Every structure is written in structure tokens, then in C-alpha cells.
Amino acid sequence: MTEALAFWGVAIGLGVLALPLALRLFPRFPDAGAGLSFTLGLTLVAAGYFLLRVVGLPAGQIGFIVAIILFAVAAVAFALLGRRRFLPTLTRSLPGLAVAGAVFSALFFGYAAFRAYAPDIAHTEQPMDFLYLNAMLASPDYPPHDPWFAGEDASYYYGGYLQAAVLTGASDVWPATGYNLSLAAVFAAAGTAAFSLGAALARWLFGRRARRGGALAGAGAVLLLLFGGPLASVFELASSHGADNQGVYEAFGVEGLVRCGPDADATCTGRRLDPTDTWYPDDFWPWWRMSRMAYWGFAQGQVTTITEVPAFSFILGDLHPHVMAIPGVLLALALCAALWRGRGALSWREHLRRPWPLLVVAFVYGSLAFVNAWDVVVLSPLLALAVFARNRRDQPLGPALLDTASWLAPPAVLAVVAFIPWWLDFSPESGGIYAYSGEGTRIEHVLLMWGVLIVSALALLRVAPRRGRSFSSLSLGLLLAILPVLIWLPLAAFERTAAPSAVADGLPAALGARTAGAWITLAFYGVSLWFLAAATIHLNRRKHAATPVIGLAAFGVLLLYLTELFLLRDALFGLPRLNTVFKLSYQAWIVLSLAGGIGAVAAIRAAPPSFRPLVVTPLAVLLGAALVFVVISVPNRAGGFEESVGLDGLRYVERATPGEYGLVRWLRDNVERDAIVVEASGRGWERDAGGAPVLREHASSYNSAASRVGYRTGLQTPIGWPGHEVTWRGSSPELRAEIARRQDLVDLVYTASAPSEALAALEALGASYVVVGPLERSRYPDGLLPPFADFLETVFSQGAVTVYRVPSYEDLR
């Protein structure tokens, strides 16, 4: 509890320090941006800490505290310089400040309490996430090193891990606990930011007196963002209790969710599972199926897609970039809304008059790429549209375009320059945009997955003023709706396509591959985008306050629309739509949760009193169905809340193998930060009939036992998960050869027939320590391990785990 309070205190402190900036950036928000200050403060401090470390700021807690102190000095100076505006805005927004603090605290401690029932860092890509958090904390120099590829800088968008490290390091929390508390901080910051932005957009739409409507819309946005899930969860719950009408499930395309009992015949299309013994599904991770449409139905082109939502992310507990980016995405959206809401045209002259917004926009959008590179690609056009829409209200087309470009250029350049040390090491594997030519997504699955959000967002059209709507608005909206298809056609015709199994054969094959239900999906997205885009254009011309929220609805639908037409070629191109659908639909969920929360309240307010029950009832049913996912998944993930084991993500290691837990503690406390530690390569070996070592098993990723020294301590090891290194650094023959060389050298250390062989391999690796534990004995059995104690110094031993120090190579010569 003490660590949780310290962590929370640092997060709250950063939010308080960022208030002077937030109140100036978001003066038209009901809370004056207080709900966004947590994210704003952490974003700026982490960016500043990164730059300070690059130029020599010391590592450890002192470095984090210095960065925070410098930010505090800047914040106080900024508040004093603008005190005439700051103090009145602060006084006016005190109720909003109190609400923001209460929402953040409730979400933080609520999620931490849940996480205490499932804290283990032990599955999926959690080892990778923990690796980068520890790398931020353990690296002696910046840019940080890659603990799974000794001697090389990290090549990934690790800004979110740096933000987590700021909170963990400044509060002096054990990193395995900091991992789980970082998830809680992201959860709380996302919810608080969603409430702030949702309430602001709703107040602009409903008017200043509609305080209750704004609060309800903000709460609705939080519910949809953090607690909403696929409607297919209703079928999962029903099936777990024996409701297995095959025809009903097939009608909704979820026949794969049927539970077939042990006596079911071959016509049952579902899984061989008995009904649950509790009120919620009690089999292993049933909520996982909600993130993969492949489990819902069969042969519908969904095998290679991920349809994850934030609620799933927080239940799973992976501290992934797309999860840590949620608060930053909401902050960027808030900046877009605030810029649109401002008065007067924006051009380069504005930067001369007020340079500080330039710095904020640059660091916020630079951090978007730093945390999750996909977000800056998607949200940068939205920033440009917001500025252009503001300029277009008061200027002809040509000057509006020129002023927009001149205003955007300086922060764009600064955003790149400020993070140059990271960009130089970042090597994304991207091969351009392709036309998607596959079966597509069935309309039933679209409605089950995103139906609540889209329907709620479309409800905004009910309250959008239609008087004076021009033909040009409808025409431009239609053009925006068909433009993606017009771009897709030539890409498909010239065979720049990618089907789930093979490259398609031109336009006829691309057109024929899509199922009837998927064509309905395209039409649904296209028509929805048409109406929403036309309404946005019309409202912006009238300078109507509903413009940004309906624009967000249009933007969210557009992202889903694009997933049905295009895909990005990346390291996972063999599963062509996996990352495109995953990343774009995740961003769409964030955007549409805002629009949907506001749209639901707007529809209720717009209905005549006598008809409101007819509006409230179906909306309540839809929202209740969306919440089923969390209601049944949380107790399953928490093991029925039978035992709270605390927030130490490595406590399970201490229980199972105390020596491995002691190893982590000893390495963190006693080994130099730049040391290279050798552990098993991940391969498996055995002796052949002649007694010679032979390879029996190749290394693989997603093994939480392998490469454990690197990810549990952040210290450098020669090789970790090889597949991930290829993903991070690009698939080149040179890289694969280097990975194989390192694996061979590590294996030679553990299979050497003479001390000289082992020492030569250790010198080639630049290693300082060698670890021998249960993993090494299982990977190198049959007496393959050399007698390290005979030629290396034993420096740690606990249970079955021993650490040896390598003598100075100069002395060995």
C-alpha cells in the first residue's frame, strides 16, 4: 500500500505542476483542462528527462527528481508570468479540479485493487514490456540499451515505458510493482482525460447551462472507453450457462462460441467445454475470444485480425505501447478541439506572439510517435484539419491553406528534432500501403464489435442543425466517403494487393474475394461517413460548437472504413490485416467512445419528454450489453477474487523458485549497469550417440522463462527473443547472421569442452557474468555444462541458481 501511495503521489504531483499550462491550453473546458494535466505533466517530464539523459543527466532516482524539479521551476515561472489569467481560471475551475482528482484516484486505486489478484508478469508479451521498463531504469546512458541485444541501443517506440519509468523511479518503487502501478496510472489518466474531453465537447454542444448533460456525457465516454466491450460477450455468457441454440448463434455469426458438451454430436460447431460452475464463464481466459473474431465464426476472413479494445487490454495486463498511448491520444484530441475552438486565424505569426503553445504541441505530438508510432500517423492529419477548419471559418480557401501550413511547420520540425536521438535508432519495418483483397468483415461482426459506439455516435446527427445545409456540404461529404474506394480501385487493379493467403490476381479477383456481408459493411461505413462528414462541413461553416464532436464521429468511422480497404505492409505482413485492423480499430474505439458517450446523452436530451423512455430503454440495453464483457471477464481474470497476492509482478517467481527471485534482487543491487550477463540462449541441446552436443530445439519468442535475466533486470544479455529483434530491427540477412552468431557463442559458453573455449566465447561476447540456474540445466542437460566454479569466481548462490563473475580478460592473457 505504501508503494501505491507513493506512486499515486508522484502522478498527482505531476498533474498539479502541469496545471498552469493546462489552464492556459484549455480555458474553454469546464474543468479548464484539469483532467488532462496528469497526462500533460507526465508527457513533458518524460520528454525532458529523455533529453537530459542524452546530454549526461545521471541515472537513478536523482535523475528523475532533477527532471521534475526543473519542470516545477518552469511551471511556477509560467504561472507567475500569466498570473492575471491563471488565478481567475484556477478559481473558476476549482470544482473541476476536485472532480478530476477524485476520478483519477478512484480509477487508480480501483484498478490497482483488481490487479492485486492477477499481478504476474508471466505471459503473452509481458516479458517484453517489463524488459523495456527495466531498460529505462537500468541503462547507464541514453538512448537506452536493448537488454536482449547487448551493445545496441533499443530500436522501438519506448516512450511509454519511459513515462512508466519516471513514475516508478521517482517514487522509488520496486520495478515489478511499478509495472502494475503503471497500468493503474494509464487506466486512471485515460479515464480522467476522457471525462474532461467528453464533458467539454458536450458542454459546447448543449450550452453552458447543461452541466448535468456534460457530466453524463463525460461519464458515458469513460464507460465506453474503459468498460465497454463486444456485444458477443452476451452470447459467451449465455453459452456458458447452456443456452446453445445453434440457429441463433449462426444467425449472428458467433457459432464458434457455442459450448459443446461431452455428449454433443458432430453438428455442434463450438468448443468442447462443459457449462460453467459459477455465474461467469470459468474456463481459461474466455475473454480472449472477444479479441479474435476468428473464434466467433468460421471461414469469414477473420483469422488474421485482432480486434482488441481498451477494456480487454487492461484485463489482460500487457503494458504495451498502444495501451500506454491512450491518455496521450486523448490529450492530442483535446488539443485539436481547443485549437478549433479558439478565435482568429492561426499562422506562423502566432508562434512569434505566443511561442509556448508551439513547444507544447511539438512535444505532445513528438511523444505520440515516441510512445506508439501508429498514433502520430493517424492523429497528425486530424491536427491539420482542426487548424484548417479554424482558419477556413474566417479566410478564403487559399490563405487558409497557406496559414495552416505555416502554423504546422514549426511544431512538426521541432517534434522531429527534439526526439532525434530516438529517431536515429528507430528502424520500423514498413513497406507501404496495399489494397486489401480478402473476404472482409461480416456486417454481423461489425455490429457486435463496434455497433454500440457507431449507433451512439450516429445519434449526434439527430441534434445537428439541418437548416441551411447546402448541396456543397452533401457533395463534399459524399466525395470524402467514396474517395477511399477510388484510391483502392487502382491499387487493386495494378495488383498492389494482399489477400489472407496469397496476392490477388488484379481487380476482378479483389472484387470477387469480398463476401456479400462484407460489401454491406463497406456500404454501412460509407453511408455513415457521408452523413457525418457532410454534417461536420456544414456545422463548421456555421461556426457551430457541435463541429468537433461530430467530426470525431466521422473520423472514427473513417478509421474502421479504411481497415476494410487497405493494409500497411509491416513485419506481420504474412498475416496481412493483423496490425492494420488491430491498430486502426483500437484508435477508432478511443475516438468513438467520446462521440458515442456524447451522442447517447444528446439523443436523450433531444427526445420529447413523453418519448424519452423509448430512447432511454434501447440505449440502456445496448450499454448494458456492452458492459457484459467486463462484468464476466474481471472475476475470471481475478480467479474469482479468492486471493489478493499484492502488486509485485515477480512474486510468483519468489514462490516457485526463490533462487530466481534472489537472482533478480542480487543483480539489480550488485552488478554494474553496463555489465553484460550471459544466460541460456533459448535453444535446447542434448548429446548424440557419440557424446557430442547437438541442437534439439530452436529458440522462440513468447517464452517467459527464457531470457529472464534481461527482462527482469534490464541488464544487457547477448540475445533474448530472436523473433522480436527481427521485428524491431528489420529482417535483414546481416541481422539474422548476427543473431545466430550470438546464439552460437552463448551455447558455446554452456557446452564448452574446455575452459579456454568458454572463456574465448565469453570474451567475444564482452560478458562479465554467467548465470546457471534451472533454465540452463534444462537447456544444456546430460552434463553439458562446464565446471564454471573451476575457472570463474562464484559471486552469488541461492538454491539452484549460481552467478559467476568472469575475471579480467587482460589477466587471463
Tab-separated table of N, CA and C in Angstrom, residues 372-501:
chain	number	residue	atom	x	y	z
A	372	ASN	N	3.881	5.476	-29.342
A	372	ASN	CA	3.248	4.499	-30.242
A	372	ASN	C	3.184	5.127	-31.629
A	373	ALA	N	4.107	4.752	-32.491
A	373	ALA	CA	4.297	5.453	-33.761
A	373	ALA	C	3.043	5.497	-34.620
A	374	TRP	N	2.180	4.491	-34.496
A	374	TRP	CA	0.947	4.498	-35.288
A	374	TRP	C	0.106	5.740	-35.006
A	375	ASP	N	0.109	6.218	-33.770
A	375	ASP	CA	-0.793	7.306	-33.391
A	375	ASP	C	-0.448	8.616	-34.080
A	376	VAL	N	0.830	8.906	-34.223
A	376	VAL	CA	1.186	10.177	-34.850
A	376	VAL	C	0.826	10.168	-36.329
A	377	VAL	N	0.877	9.007	-36.951
A	377	VAL	CA	0.479	8.899	-38.363
A	377	VAL	C	-1.007	9.193	-38.523
A	378	VAL	N	-1.803	8.733	-37.581
A	378	VAL	CA	-3.255	8.885	-37.671
A	378	VAL	C	-3.719	10.258	-37.192
A	379	LEU	N	-3.099	10.766	-36.119
A	379	LEU	CA	-3.609	11.983	-35.493
A	379	LEU	C	-3.022	13.273	-36.062
A	380	SER	N	-1.893	13.198	-36.734
A	380	SER	CA	-1.342	14.409	-37.344
A	380	SER	C	-2.285	15.006	-38.386
A	381	PRO	N	-2.884	14.205	-39.280
A	381	PRO	CA	-3.869	14.786	-40.200
A	381	PRO	C	-5.047	15.430	-39.474
A	382	LEU	N	-5.435	14.876	-38.336
A	382	LEU	CA	-6.546	15.455	-37.591
A	382	LEU	C	-6.175	16.823	-37.038
A	383	LEU	N	-4.929	16.986	-36.583
A	383	LEU	CA	-4.456	18.294	-36.130
A	383	LEU	C	-4.492	19.295	-37.286
A	384	ALA	N	-4.031	18.873	-38.439
A	384	ALA	CA	-4.048	19.755	-39.602
A	384	ALA	C	-5.474	20.151	-39.978
A	385	LEU	N	-6.391	19.204	-39.897
A	385	LEU	CA	-7.794	19.502	-40.213
A	385	LEU	C	-8.391	20.481	-39.210
A	386	ALA	N	-8.045	20.318	-37.922
A	386	ALA	CA	-8.573	21.224	-36.902
A	386	ALA	C	-8.102	22.652	-37.139
A	387	VAL	N	-6.816	22.816	-37.443
A	387	VAL	CA	-6.283	24.154	-37.698
A	387	VAL	C	-6.876	24.724	-38.978
A	388	PHE	N	-6.976	23.886	-40.009
A	388	PHE	CA	-7.538	24.359	-41.267
A	388	PHE	C	-9.004	24.755	-41.097
A	389	ALA	N	-9.766	23.959	-40.355
A	389	ALA	CA	-11.183	24.277	-40.140
A	389	ALA	C	-11.337	25.609	-39.413
A	390	ARG	N	-10.466	25.873	-38.469
A	390	ARG	CA	-10.497	27.170	-37.766
A	390	ARG	C	-10.171	28.309	-38.727
A	391	ASN	N	-9.128	28.136	-39.523
A	391	ASN	CA	-8.738	29.195	-40.453
A	391	ASN	C	-9.789	29.407	-41.534
A	392	ARG	N	-10.412	28.305	-41.961
A	392	ARG	CA	-11.381	28.396	-43.066
A	392	ARG	C	-12.632	29.157	-42.659
A	393	ARG	N	-12.904	29.221	-41.360
A	393	ARG	CA	-14.082	29.958	-40.905
A	393	ARG	C	-13.989	31.437	-41.247
A	394	ASP	N	-12.759	31.968	-41.297
A	394	ASP	CA	-12.576	33.409	-41.459
A	394	ASP	C	-11.768	33.782	-42.696
A	395	GLN	N	-11.346	32.777	-43.486
A	395	GLN	CA	-10.484	33.067	-44.625
A	395	GLN	C	-10.951	32.325	-45.872
A	396	PRO	N	-10.623	32.838	-47.043
A	396	PRO	CA	-10.829	32.075	-48.278
A	396	PRO	C	-9.948	30.832	-48.278
A	397	LEU	N	-10.193	29.938	-49.211
A	397	LEU	CA	-9.512	28.646	-49.231
A	397	LEU	C	-7.994	28.782	-49.319
A	398	GLY	N	-7.504	29.572	-50.258
A	398	GLY	CA	-6.061	29.683	-50.463
A	398	GLY	C	-5.315	30.192	-49.248
A	399	PRO	N	-5.668	31.356	-48.698
A	399	PRO	CA	-4.994	31.841	-47.490
A	399	PRO	C	-5.142	30.883	-46.302
A	400	ALA	N	-6.293	30.224	-46.198
A	400	ALA	CA	-6.480	29.282	-45.091
A	400	ALA	C	-5.489	28.129	-45.188
A	401	LEU	N	-5.270	27.619	-46.405
A	401	LEU	CA	-4.308	26.535	-46.598
A	401	LEU	C	-2.886	26.997	-46.289
A	402	LEU	N	-2.512	28.182	-46.780
A	402	LEU	CA	-1.159	28.682	-46.564
A	402	LEU	C	-0.889	28.946	-45.085
A	403	ASP	N	-1.841	29.584	-44.405
A	403	ASP	CA	-1.645	29.866	-42.986
A	403	ASP	C	-1.600	28.574	-42.161
A	404	THR	N	-2.427	27.595	-42.547
A	404	THR	CA	-2.405	26.306	-41.843
A	404	THR	C	-1.037	25.648	-41.975
A	405	ALA	N	-0.502	25.627	-43.186
A	405	ALA	CA	0.819	25.024	-43.404
A	405	ALA	C	1.910	25.776	-42.641
A	406	SER	N	1.832	27.101	-42.626
A	406	SER	CA	2.870	27.880	-41.944
A	406	SER	C	2.784	27.709	-40.431
A	407	TRP	N	1.582	27.490	-39.895
A	407	TRP	CA	1.460	27.266	-38.460
A	407	TRP	C	1.939	25.865	-38.080
A	408	LEU	N	1.665	24.860	-38.934
A	408	LEU	CA	2.013	23.479	-38.618
A	408	LEU	C	3.505	23.191	-38.769
A	409	ALA	N	4.162	23.862	-39.678
A	409	ALA	CA	5.555	23.522	-39.994
A	409	ALA	C	6.491	23.614	-38.787
A	410	PRO	N	6.503	24.716	-38.018
A	410	PRO	CA	7.445	24.793	-36.885
A	410	PRO	C	7.265	23.686	-35.850
A	411	PRO	N	6.050	23.406	-35.352
A	411	PRO	CA	5.957	22.305	-34.385
A	411	PRO	C	6.303	20.949	-34.988
A	412	ALA	N	6.023	20.765	-36.284
A	412	ALA	CA	6.376	19.486	-36.920
A	412	ALA	C	7.886	19.298	-36.929
A	413	VAL	N	8.607	20.350	-37.292
A	413	VAL	CA	10.071	20.261	-37.325
A	413	VAL	C	10.623	20.051	-35.912
A	414	LEU	N	10.104	20.806	-34.964
A	414	LEU	CA	10.592	20.690	-33.590
A	414	LEU	C	10.279	19.310	-33.012
A	415	ALA	N	9.117	18.758	-33.357
A	415	ALA	CA	8.743	17.435	-32.856
A	415	ALA	C	9.732	16.370	-33.307
A	416	VAL	N	10.252	16.522	-34.513
A	416	VAL	CA	11.247	15.565	-35.020
A	416	VAL	C	12.608	15.833	-34.403
A	417	VAL	N	13.024	17.100	-34.389
A	417	VAL	CA	14.355	17.452	-33.900
A	417	VAL	C	14.508	17.095	-32.416
A	418	ALA	N	13.465	17.332	-31.622
A	418	ALA	CA	13.562	17.087	-30.181
A	418	ALA	C	13.815	15.614	-29.868
A	419	PHE	N	13.336	14.723	-30.741
A	419	PHE	CA	13.481	13.287	-30.489
A	419	PHE	C	14.453	12.626	-31.454
A	420	ILE	N	15.359	13.418	-32.025
A	420	ILE	CA	16.354	12.891	-32.963
A	420	ILE	C	17.144	11.719	-32.378
A	421	PRO	N	17.567	11.777	-31.104
A	421	PRO	CA	18.329	10.630	-30.568
A	421	PRO	C	17.551	9.319	-30.661
A	422	TRP	N	16.241	9.401	-30.545
A	422	TRP	CA	15.429	8.185	-30.686
A	422	TRP	C	15.229	7.821	-32.149
A	423	TRP	N	14.915	8.809	-32.980
A	423	TRP	CA	14.674	8.523	-34.396
A	423	TRP	C	15.870	7.843	-35.036
A	424	LEU	N	17.090	8.198	-34.643
A	424	LEU	CA	18.285	7.629	-35.260
A	424	LEU	C	18.409	6.133	-35.003
A	425	ASP	N	17.827	5.653	-33.902
A	425	ASP	CA	17.885	4.212	-33.586
A	425	ASP	C	16.625	3.460	-33.988
A	426	PHE	N	15.566	4.172	-34.342
A	426	PHE	CA	14.280	3.539	-34.635
A	426	PHE	C	14.283	3.020	-36.065
A	427	SER	N	14.033	1.725	-36.219
A	427	SER	CA	14.086	1.102	-37.547
A	427	SER	C	12.802	0.336	-37.827
A	428	PRO	N	11.700	1.047	-38.082
A	428	PRO	CA	10.452	0.335	-38.345
A	428	PRO	C	10.496	-0.375	-39.692
A	429	GLU	N	9.876	-1.555	-39.737
A	429	GLU	CA	9.818	-2.305	-40.994
A	429	GLU	C	8.470	-2.020	-41.654
A	430	SER	N	8.483	-1.153	-42.635
A	430	SER	CA	7.256	-0.760	-43.316
A	430	SER	C	7.497	-0.748	-44.814
A	431	GLY	N	6.588	-1.363	-45.544
A	431	GLY	CA	6.750	-1.464	-46.991
A	431	GLY	C	5.640	-0.816	-47.766
A	432	GLY	N	4.974	0.168	-47.186
A	432	GLY	CA	3.959	0.905	-47.924
A	432	GLY	C	2.548	0.392	-47.690
A	433	ILE	N	1.607	1.045	-48.379
A	433	ILE	CA	0.183	0.745	-48.233
A	433	ILE	C	-0.268	-0.130	-49.399
A	434	TYR	N	-1.065	-1.122	-49.070
A	434	TYR	CA	-1.586	-2.054	-50.060
A	434	TYR	C	-3.112	-2.065	-50.012
A	435	ALA	N	-3.704	-2.457	-51.123
A	435	ALA	CA	-5.147	-2.677	-51.141
A	435	ALA	C	-5.441	-4.020	-50.485
A	436	TYR	N	-6.442	-4.042	-49.638
A	436	TYR	CA	-6.851	-5.309	-49.029
A	436	TYR	C	-7.812	-6.019	-49.958
A	437	SER	N	-7.519	-7.264	-50.267
A	437	SER	CA	-8.394	-8.048	-51.134
A	437	SER	C	-8.653	-9.391	-50.479
A	438	GLY	N	-9.592	-9.401	-49.587
A	438	GLY	CA	-9.957	-10.629	-48.891
A	438	GLY	C	-11.444	-10.666	-48.661
A	439	GLU	N	-11.871	-11.556	-47.799
A	439	GLU	CA	-13.301	-11.725	-47.552
A	439	GLU	C	-13.921	-10.527	-46.852
A	440	GLY	N	-13.135	-9.799	-46.079
A	440	GLY	CA	-13.679	-8.657	-45.367
A	440	GLY	C	-14.397	-9.059	-44.100
A	441	THR	N	-15.020	-8.093	-43.452
A	441	THR	CA	-15.683	-8.305	-42.174
A	441	THR	C	-17.193	-8.353	-42.357
A	442	ARG	N	-17.797	-9.371	-41.834
A	442	ARG	CA	-19.254	-9.509	-41.919
A	442	ARG	C	-19.945	-8.379	-41.164
A	443	ILE	N	-21.080	-7.947	-41.664
A	443	ILE	CA	-21.809	-6.859	-41.015
A	443	ILE	C	-22.267	-7.274	-39.622
A	444	GLU	N	-22.576	-8.578	-39.435
A	444	GLU	CA	-22.970	-9.021	-38.095
A	444	GLU	C	-21.846	-8.797	-37.100
A	445	HIS	N	-20.619	-9.090	-37.527
A	445	HIS	CA	-19.480	-8.914	-36.627
A	445	HIS	C	-19.200	-7.441	-36.369
A	446	VAL	N	-19.400	-6.609	-37.376
A	446	VAL	CA	-19.226	-5.168	-37.187
A	446	VAL	C	-20.171	-4.658	-36.111
A	447	LEU	N	-21.426	-5.071	-36.198
A	447	LEU	CA	-22.419	-4.593	-35.234
A	447	LEU	C	-22.152	-5.145	-33.838
A	448	LEU	N	-21.705	-6.392	-33.763
A	448	LEU	CA	-21.393	-6.956	-32.456
A	448	LEU	C	-20.147	-6.333	-31.847
A	449	MET	N	-19.210	-5.934	-32.702
A	449	MET	CA	-17.945	-5.399	-32.211
A	449	MET	C	-18.048	-3.905	-31.910
A	450	TRP	N	-18.520	-3.135	-32.871
A	450	TRP	CA	-18.500	-1.672	-32.738
A	450	TRP	C	-19.895	-1.044	-32.820
A	451	GLY	N	-20.915	-1.872	-32.848
A	451	GLY	CA	-22.266	-1.359	-33.069
A	451	GLY	C	-22.709	-0.328	-32.057
A	452	VAL	N	-22.434	-0.575	-30.764
A	452	VAL	CA	-22.859	0.368	-29.723
A	452	VAL	C	-22.223	1.731	-29.947
A	453	LEU	N	-20.942	1.743	-30.260
A	453	LEU	CA	-20.245	3.007	-30.470
A	453	LEU	C	-20.771	3.733	-31.700
A	454	ILE	N	-20.936	3.014	-32.806
A	454	ILE	CA	-21.351	3.659	-34.054
A	454	ILE	C	-22.773	4.179	-33.949
A	455	VAL	N	-23.658	3.372	-33.397
A	455	VAL	CA	-25.055	3.805	-33.257
A	455	VAL	C	-25.142	5.031	-32.362
A	456	SER	N	-24.432	5.004	-31.246
A	456	SER	CA	-24.446	6.161	-30.339
A	456	SER	C	-23.865	7.393	-31.012
A	457	ALA	N	-22.792	7.206	-31.801
A	457	ALA	CA	-22.194	8.341	-32.498
A	457	ALA	C	-23.123	8.892	-33.570
A	458	LEU	N	-23.817	8.002	-34.283
A	458	LEU	CA	-24.748	8.456	-35.319
A	458	LEU	C	-25.921	9.223	-34.725
A	459	ALA	N	-26.190	8.986	-33.435
A	459	ALA	CA	-27.266	9.730	-32.777
A	459	ALA	C	-26.987	11.223	-32.750
A	460	LEU	N	-25.728	11.612	-32.923
A	460	LEU	CA	-25.391	13.037	-32.955
A	460	LEU	C	-26.053	13.734	-34.139
A	461	LEU	N	-26.326	12.994	-35.208
A	461	LEU	CA	-26.985	13.603	-36.365
A	461	LEU	C	-28.387	14.092	-36.002
A	462	ARG	N	-28.955	13.488	-34.968
A	462	ARG	CA	-30.307	13.891	-34.557
A	462	ARG	C	-30.321	15.307	-33.992
A	463	VAL	N	-29.206	15.727	-33.394
A	463	VAL	CA	-29.185	17.049	-32.764
A	463	VAL	C	-28.420	18.073	-33.591
A	464	ALA	N	-27.812	17.647	-34.678
A	464	ALA	CA	-27.079	18.586	-35.528
A	464	ALA	C	-28.067	19.435	-36.318
A	465	PRO	N	-27.942	20.762	-36.273
A	465	PRO	CA	-28.859	21.626	-37.031
A	465	PRO	C	-28.791	21.310	-38.529
A	466	ARG	N	-29.963	21.122	-39.127
A	466	ARG	CA	-30.006	20.799	-40.556
A	466	ARG	C	-30.427	21.983	-41.409
A	467	ARG	N	-30.924	23.016	-40.782
A	467	ARG	CA	-31.382	24.184	-41.529
A	467	ARG	C	-30.203	24.838	-42.260
A	468	GLY	N	-30.388	25.104	-43.503
A	468	GLY	CA	-29.359	25.764	-44.285
A	468	GLY	C	-28.299	24.826	-44.823
A	469	ARG	N	-28.491	23.511	-44.649
A	469	ARG	CA	-27.496	22.573	-45.157
A	469	ARG	C	-27.440	22.677	-46.670
A	470	SER	N	-26.260	22.894	-47.205
A	470	SER	CA	-26.113	23.173	-48.635
A	470	SER	C	-25.802	21.909	-49.418
A	471	PHE	N	-26.022	22.020	-50.719
A	471	PHE	CA	-25.692	20.919	-51.620
A	471	PHE	C	-24.184	20.658	-51.608
A	472	SER	N	-23.391	21.721	-51.472
A	472	SER	CA	-21.937	21.541	-51.485
A	472	SER	C	-21.462	20.735	-50.277
A	473	SER	N	-22.111	20.922	-49.115
A	473	SER	CA	-21.733	20.125	-47.942
A	473	SER	C	-22.009	18.651	-48.185
A	474	LEU	N	-23.172	18.351	-48.740
A	474	LEU	CA	-23.510	16.962	-49.045
A	474	LEU	C	-22.573	16.393	-50.105
A	475	SER	N	-22.224	17.210	-51.079
A	475	SER	CA	-21.340	16.748	-52.155
A	475	SER	C	-19.937	16.470	-51.627
A	476	LEU	N	-19.426	17.389	-50.809
A	476	LEU	CA	-18.095	17.165	-50.249
A	476	LEU	C	-18.083	15.954	-49.316
A	477	GLY	N	-19.149	15.792	-48.538
A	477	GLY	CA	-19.245	14.620	-47.672
A	477	GLY	C	-19.264	13.331	-48.474
A	478	LEU	N	-20.000	13.338	-49.600
A	478	LEU	CA	-20.045	12.157	-50.458
A	478	LEU	C	-18.671	11.879	-51.068
A	479	LEU	N	-17.972	12.944	-51.478
A	479	LEU	CA	-16.645	12.769	-52.049
A	479	LEU	C	-15.698	12.133	-51.029
A	480	LEU	N	-15.759	12.596	-49.788
A	480	LEU	CA	-14.903	12.023	-48.753
A	480	LEU	C	-15.248	10.556	-48.502
A	481	ALA	N	-16.512	10.207	-48.654
A	481	ALA	CA	-16.938	8.833	-48.414
A	481	ALA	C	-16.498	7.892	-49.532
A	482	ILE	N	-16.469	8.368	-50.768
A	482	ILE	CA	-16.101	7.482	-51.876
A	482	ILE	C	-14.618	7.576	-52.237
A	483	LEU	N	-13.920	8.589	-51.713
A	483	LEU	CA	-12.508	8.755	-52.046
A	483	LEU	C	-11.665	7.530	-51.670
A	484	PRO	N	-11.842	6.926	-50.478
A	484	PRO	CA	-11.060	5.717	-50.183
A	484	PRO	C	-11.265	4.603	-51.201
A	485	VAL	N	-12.504	4.443	-51.676
A	485	VAL	CA	-12.770	3.415	-52.682
A	485	VAL	C	-12.086	3.761	-53.994
A	486	LEU	N	-12.097	5.041	-54.357
A	486	LEU	CA	-11.443	5.468	-55.596
A	486	LEU	C	-9.939	5.248	-55.537
A	487	ILE	N	-9.356	5.352	-54.360
A	487	ILE	CA	-7.927	5.071	-54.202
A	487	ILE	C	-7.683	3.568	-54.223
A	488	TRP	N	-8.604	2.807	-53.632
A	488	TRP	CA	-8.462	1.353	-53.571
A	488	TRP	C	-8.518	0.707	-54.948
A	489	LEU	N	-9.371	1.202	-55.824
A	489	LEU	CA	-9.571	0.566	-57.127
A	489	LEU	C	-8.285	0.453	-57.947
A	490	PRO	N	-7.527	1.535	-58.160
A	490	PRO	CA	-6.301	1.366	-58.945
A	490	PRO	C	-5.250	0.510	-58.249
A	491	LEU	N	-5.181	0.589	-56.913
A	491	LEU	CA	-4.236	-0.274	-56.204
A	491	LEU	C	-4.570	-1.739	-56.435
A	492	ALA	N	-5.860	-2.055	-56.375
A	492	ALA	CA	-6.290	-3.429	-56.615
A	492	ALA	C	-6.097	-3.825	-58.074
A	493	ALA	N	-6.378	-2.894	-58.984
A	493	ALA	CA	-6.267	-3.199	-60.414
A	493	ALA	C	-4.831	-3.495	-60.815
A	494	PHE	N	-3.888	-2.785	-60.228
A	494	PHE	CA	-2.481	-2.999	-60.575
A	494	PHE	C	-1.802	-3.982	-59.640
A	495	GLU	N	-2.643	-4.780	-58.940
A	495	GLU	CA	-2.179	-5.909	-58.134
A	495	GLU	C	-1.305	-5.503	-56.949
A	496	ARG	N	-1.466	-4.257	-56.478
A	496	ARG	CA	-0.791	-3.900	-55.218
A	496	ARG	C	-1.741	-4.272	-54.094
A	497	THR	N	-1.943	-5.575	-53.958
A	497	THR	CA	-2.927	-6.094	-53.022
A	497	THR	C	-2.302	-7.151	-52.148
A	498	ALA	N	-3.044	-7.499	-51.125
A	498	ALA	CA	-2.629	-8.609	-50.273
A	498	ALA	C	-3.863	-9.308	-49.748
A	499	ALA	N	-4.042	-10.564	-50.128
A	499	ALA	CA	-5.145	-11.377	-49.643
A	499	ALA	C	-4.670	-12.177	-48.438
A	500	PRO	N	-5.597	-12.770	-47.645
A	500	PRO	CA	-5.164	-13.523	-46.470
A	500	PRO	C	-4.198	-14.653	-46.800
A	501	SER	N	-4.326	-15.265	-47.970
A	501	SER	CA	-3.468	-16.405	-48.267
A	501	SER	C	-2.473	-16.160	-49.382
